[in-house]
XYZ file of C-alpha atoms in Angstrom:
266
model
C 14.880 -7.669 2.947
C 13.074 -5.642 0.268
C 9.607 -5.750 1.826
C 8.369 -6.085 5.383
C 4.712 -6.542 4.465
C 3.275 -9.713 5.959
C 1.089 -11.728 3.552
C -0.331 -15.233 3.855
C -3.299 -15.334 1.519
C -4.235 -13.149 -1.444
C -7.940 -13.202 -0.596
C -7.148 -12.044 2.936
C -5.083 -9.189 1.540
C -7.975 -8.255 -0.761
C -10.260 -7.838 2.238
C -7.590 -6.052 4.269
C -6.290 -3.624 1.623
C -6.850 -4.687 -1.996
C -10.400 -3.348 -2.132
C -9.182 0.031 -0.907
C -6.192 0.012 -3.284
C -8.659 -0.356 -6.156
C -10.569 2.654 -4.872
C -7.371 4.705 -4.608
C -5.857 3.626 -7.941
C -7.904 5.952 -10.244
C -7.028 8.984 -8.107
C -3.374 8.031 -8.211
C -3.438 7.534 -11.998
C -5.017 10.968 -12.471
C -2.233 12.477 -10.357
C 0.611 10.523 -11.994
C -0.648 11.081 -15.552
C -0.968 8.561 -18.357
C -1.045 8.638 -22.154
C -1.893 6.201 -24.938
C 1.015 4.224 -26.312
C 3.166 4.448 -23.181
C 5.126 1.724 -21.445
C 4.527 1.658 -17.693
C 5.998 -0.368 -14.829
C 3.903 -1.037 -11.728
C 6.382 -1.459 -8.868
C 4.974 -3.635 -6.096
C 1.804 -4.642 -7.906
C 0.271 -6.736 -5.127
C -2.833 -8.467 -6.433
C -3.026 -6.034 -9.355
C -5.170 -3.130 -8.140
C -3.104 -0.540 -10.019
C -2.018 -2.880 -12.830
C -5.530 -3.568 -14.052
C -6.695 0.009 -13.462
C -3.855 1.158 -15.733
C -5.024 -1.221 -18.458
C -8.512 0.314 -18.283
C -7.340 3.941 -18.155
C -5.420 4.279 -21.440
C -4.414 2.377 -24.566
C -0.983 1.522 -23.209
C 1.626 -0.341 -25.240
C 2.987 -2.320 -22.286
C 2.406 -2.761 -18.554
C 5.157 -4.547 -16.630
C 4.116 -5.448 -13.077
C 6.510 -6.703 -10.412
C 6.166 -7.749 -6.783
C 8.483 -9.302 -4.228
C 5.812 -11.678 -2.907
C 5.190 -14.904 -4.864
C 1.710 -15.006 -3.293
C 0.840 -11.688 -4.931
C 2.489 -12.566 -8.242
C 0.520 -15.807 -8.482
C -2.765 -14.077 -7.634
C -2.250 -11.240 -10.127
C -1.139 -13.649 -12.855
C -4.268 -15.734 -12.321
C -6.416 -12.637 -12.891
C -4.584 -11.458 -15.992
C -6.024 -11.938 -19.484
C -4.480 -8.830 -21.085
C -1.577 -9.492 -23.463
C -0.108 -6.060 -22.722
C 0.464 -7.045 -19.086
C 3.420 -9.106 -17.853
C 3.727 -9.982 -14.179
C 6.858 -11.307 -12.507
C 8.518 -11.659 -9.138
C 11.247 -9.051 -8.710
C 12.910 -6.723 -6.238
C 11.885 -3.056 -6.272
C 15.461 -2.182 -5.281
C 17.024 -4.131 -8.186
C 14.535 -4.221 -11.053
C 15.284 -6.543 -13.999
C 14.922 -3.838 -16.667
C 17.340 -1.821 -18.775
C 17.862 1.876 -18.161
C 15.174 4.098 -19.691
C 12.826 1.243 -20.611
C 9.575 2.893 -19.485
C 7.678 6.140 -19.859
C 6.415 5.959 -16.278
C 7.208 4.029 -13.106
C 4.388 3.955 -10.565
C 4.261 2.513 -7.046
C 0.958 2.408 -5.185
C 1.065 1.729 -1.419
C 4.478 0.079 -1.602
C 7.386 2.324 -0.596
C 6.498 2.421 3.104
C 7.071 -1.352 3.222
C 10.505 -1.144 1.556
C 13.236 -0.686 4.208
C 15.519 0.922 1.602
C 12.778 3.094 0.135
C 15.197 5.655 -1.323
C 16.939 2.890 -3.237
C 13.594 1.854 -4.739
C 12.988 5.455 -5.863
C 16.433 5.450 -7.487
C 15.563 2.244 -9.338
C 12.286 3.712 -10.548
C 14.180 6.733 -11.873
C 16.747 4.477 -13.568
C 14.229 2.466 -15.578
C 12.331 5.553 -16.825
C 13.447 7.478 -19.922
C 14.428 11.159 -19.746
C 11.238 13.194 -19.668
C 9.294 10.311 -18.153
C 7.559 10.290 -14.788
C 8.154 8.554 -11.465
C 5.207 8.589 -9.043
C 4.319 6.895 -5.779
C 1.666 6.970 -3.079
C 1.776 5.727 0.528
C -0.727 5.837 3.365
C -0.348 8.467 6.073
C -0.354 6.004 8.978
C 0.215 8.635 11.654
C -2.453 11.179 10.767
C -4.527 9.792 7.936
C -5.659 6.249 8.795
C -8.197 6.576 11.633
C -9.593 3.061 11.207
C -6.175 1.466 11.616
C -5.079 3.952 14.297
C -8.190 2.887 16.216
C -6.711 -0.611 16.422
C -3.099 0.349 17.164
C -4.064 2.959 19.766
C -6.295 0.396 21.461
C -3.574 -2.248 21.706
C -1.036 0.409 22.758
C -3.222 1.071 25.791
C -3.178 -2.622 26.671
C 0.501 -3.602 26.620
C 4.108 -2.645 25.946
C 4.014 -4.839 22.835
C 1.079 -2.784 21.576
C 3.015 0.437 22.165
C 5.920 -0.956 20.167
C 3.532 -1.914 17.361
C 2.155 1.620 17.281
C 5.637 3.110 17.042
C 6.558 0.825 14.133
C 3.254 1.465 12.396
C 3.253 5.244 12.695
C 6.852 5.848 11.618
C 7.308 3.690 8.532
C 9.362 5.186 5.658
C 8.019 7.916 3.372
C 4.927 8.680 5.488
C 5.742 12.060 6.987
C 4.814 15.324 5.223
C 7.480 16.156 2.652
C 9.439 12.927 3.211
C 8.722 11.402 -0.198
C 9.277 14.734 -1.901
C 12.672 15.042 -0.251
C 13.593 11.541 -1.413
C 12.466 12.236 -4.983
C 14.486 15.461 -5.108
C 17.468 13.661 -3.592
C 17.351 11.076 -6.372
C 17.602 13.811 -9.009
C 13.976 14.030 -10.107
C 12.780 17.447 -11.204
C 9.494 19.324 -10.864
C 8.622 17.223 -7.833
C 5.076 17.671 -6.538
C 3.503 16.146 -3.411
C -0.205 16.078 -2.616
C -2.873 14.192 -0.642
C -5.332 11.650 -2.037
C -8.431 10.834 0.020
C -10.783 7.853 -0.084
C -13.195 6.313 2.392
C -12.960 2.794 3.758
C -16.484 1.484 4.316
C -17.007 -1.603 6.463
C -20.271 -3.524 6.817
C -19.538 -4.796 10.316
C -16.792 -5.379 12.852
C -16.120 -8.796 11.319
C -15.682 -7.175 7.898
C -13.068 -4.869 9.450
C -11.365 -7.376 11.742
C -11.384 -10.718 9.862
C -8.213 -10.224 7.745
C -6.282 -8.799 10.698
C -7.481 -11.653 12.895
C -6.288 -14.068 10.191
C -2.761 -12.655 10.405
C -2.646 -10.474 7.283
C -0.422 -7.407 7.128
C 1.721 -5.929 9.921
C -1.245 -5.560 12.273
C -2.295 -9.134 11.618
C 1.236 -10.345 12.318
C 1.061 -8.723 15.746
C -2.303 -10.319 16.534
C -1.186 -13.760 15.337
C 1.684 -13.778 17.846
C -0.469 -13.066 20.916
C -1.153 -15.778 23.459
C -4.823 -16.893 23.697
C -5.684 -14.784 26.738
C -4.153 -11.596 25.314
C -5.708 -12.325 21.932
C -9.175 -12.498 23.510
C -8.501 -9.235 25.347
C -7.400 -7.501 22.157
C -10.350 -8.839 20.142
C -12.814 -7.540 22.733
C -11.118 -4.152 23.100
C -10.896 -3.474 19.375
C -14.519 -4.570 18.904
C -15.535 -2.098 21.606
C -13.547 0.673 19.875
C -15.160 -0.122 16.518
C -18.696 -0.162 17.910
C -18.097 2.953 20.056
C -21.147 2.345 22.211
C -23.520 1.551 19.360
C -24.756 -1.707 17.853
C -22.436 -3.454 15.422
C -22.909 -2.468 11.796
C -21.505 -0.243 9.041
C -18.715 2.202 9.784
C -16.899 4.567 7.404
C -13.403 6.064 7.765
C -11.758 8.788 5.651
C -8.183 7.807 4.708
C -5.344 9.916 3.350
C -2.453 8.848 1.138
C 0.570 10.993 0.364
C 1.285 11.056 -3.391
C 4.439 12.314 -5.069
C 5.614 12.623 -8.686
C 8.710 13.880 -10.448
C 10.247 13.993 -13.905
C 13.419 12.164 -15.021
C 16.050 14.370 -16.628
């Protein structure tokens, strides 16, 4: 298994995370660096949030985008009208590229869903030329995702299954302070730097927040989809109450933190 992210529908993913990936992508590009004429690989492209932001950020020679999910590959391909961009299904832990093919390998919100995340970092290093850059960003699920923690803490208070979900969610790979940096250094990258990137997730209503999770998208959606009807109704009501927090339904805004790391291939 090279990804444990649960996806059914690309439009559902867009509402769950794609819209926030697009907001994070420019910050990540600024951190990772980019220059005209470069060849870049987007590892775990999803629906193309980073891929298409890269195309708009510099006059790149080539953008190769890969993802393990055929649902994502089909959705990103359907959006693509840039001849510099190629999109294909591939494994982040065994990329179909020769050594030193690219100037940069970037992975946005991917490594925490790769069980062998260190192996994916090694592959990113392998396909980048000496002097090139490897960079990645992942959400800080434990301390930096209050909107999602609101849901997992609520269900953890309701059942043992919810407590197990919270444990899985909070301790995914690469999410702890210094964890990605340690992996990058361990894979032989030099000049490794880790930082935080911050965006806000703005929801118009509880339904805007809850609909993709209720539809079964992502790891939280997978948990909800497997509940029996009575428990599902209990969870829906409890999470709605947490979202509204004693006020009428409507807009809510959450600050969210991603860990970002970059290093140079030698």
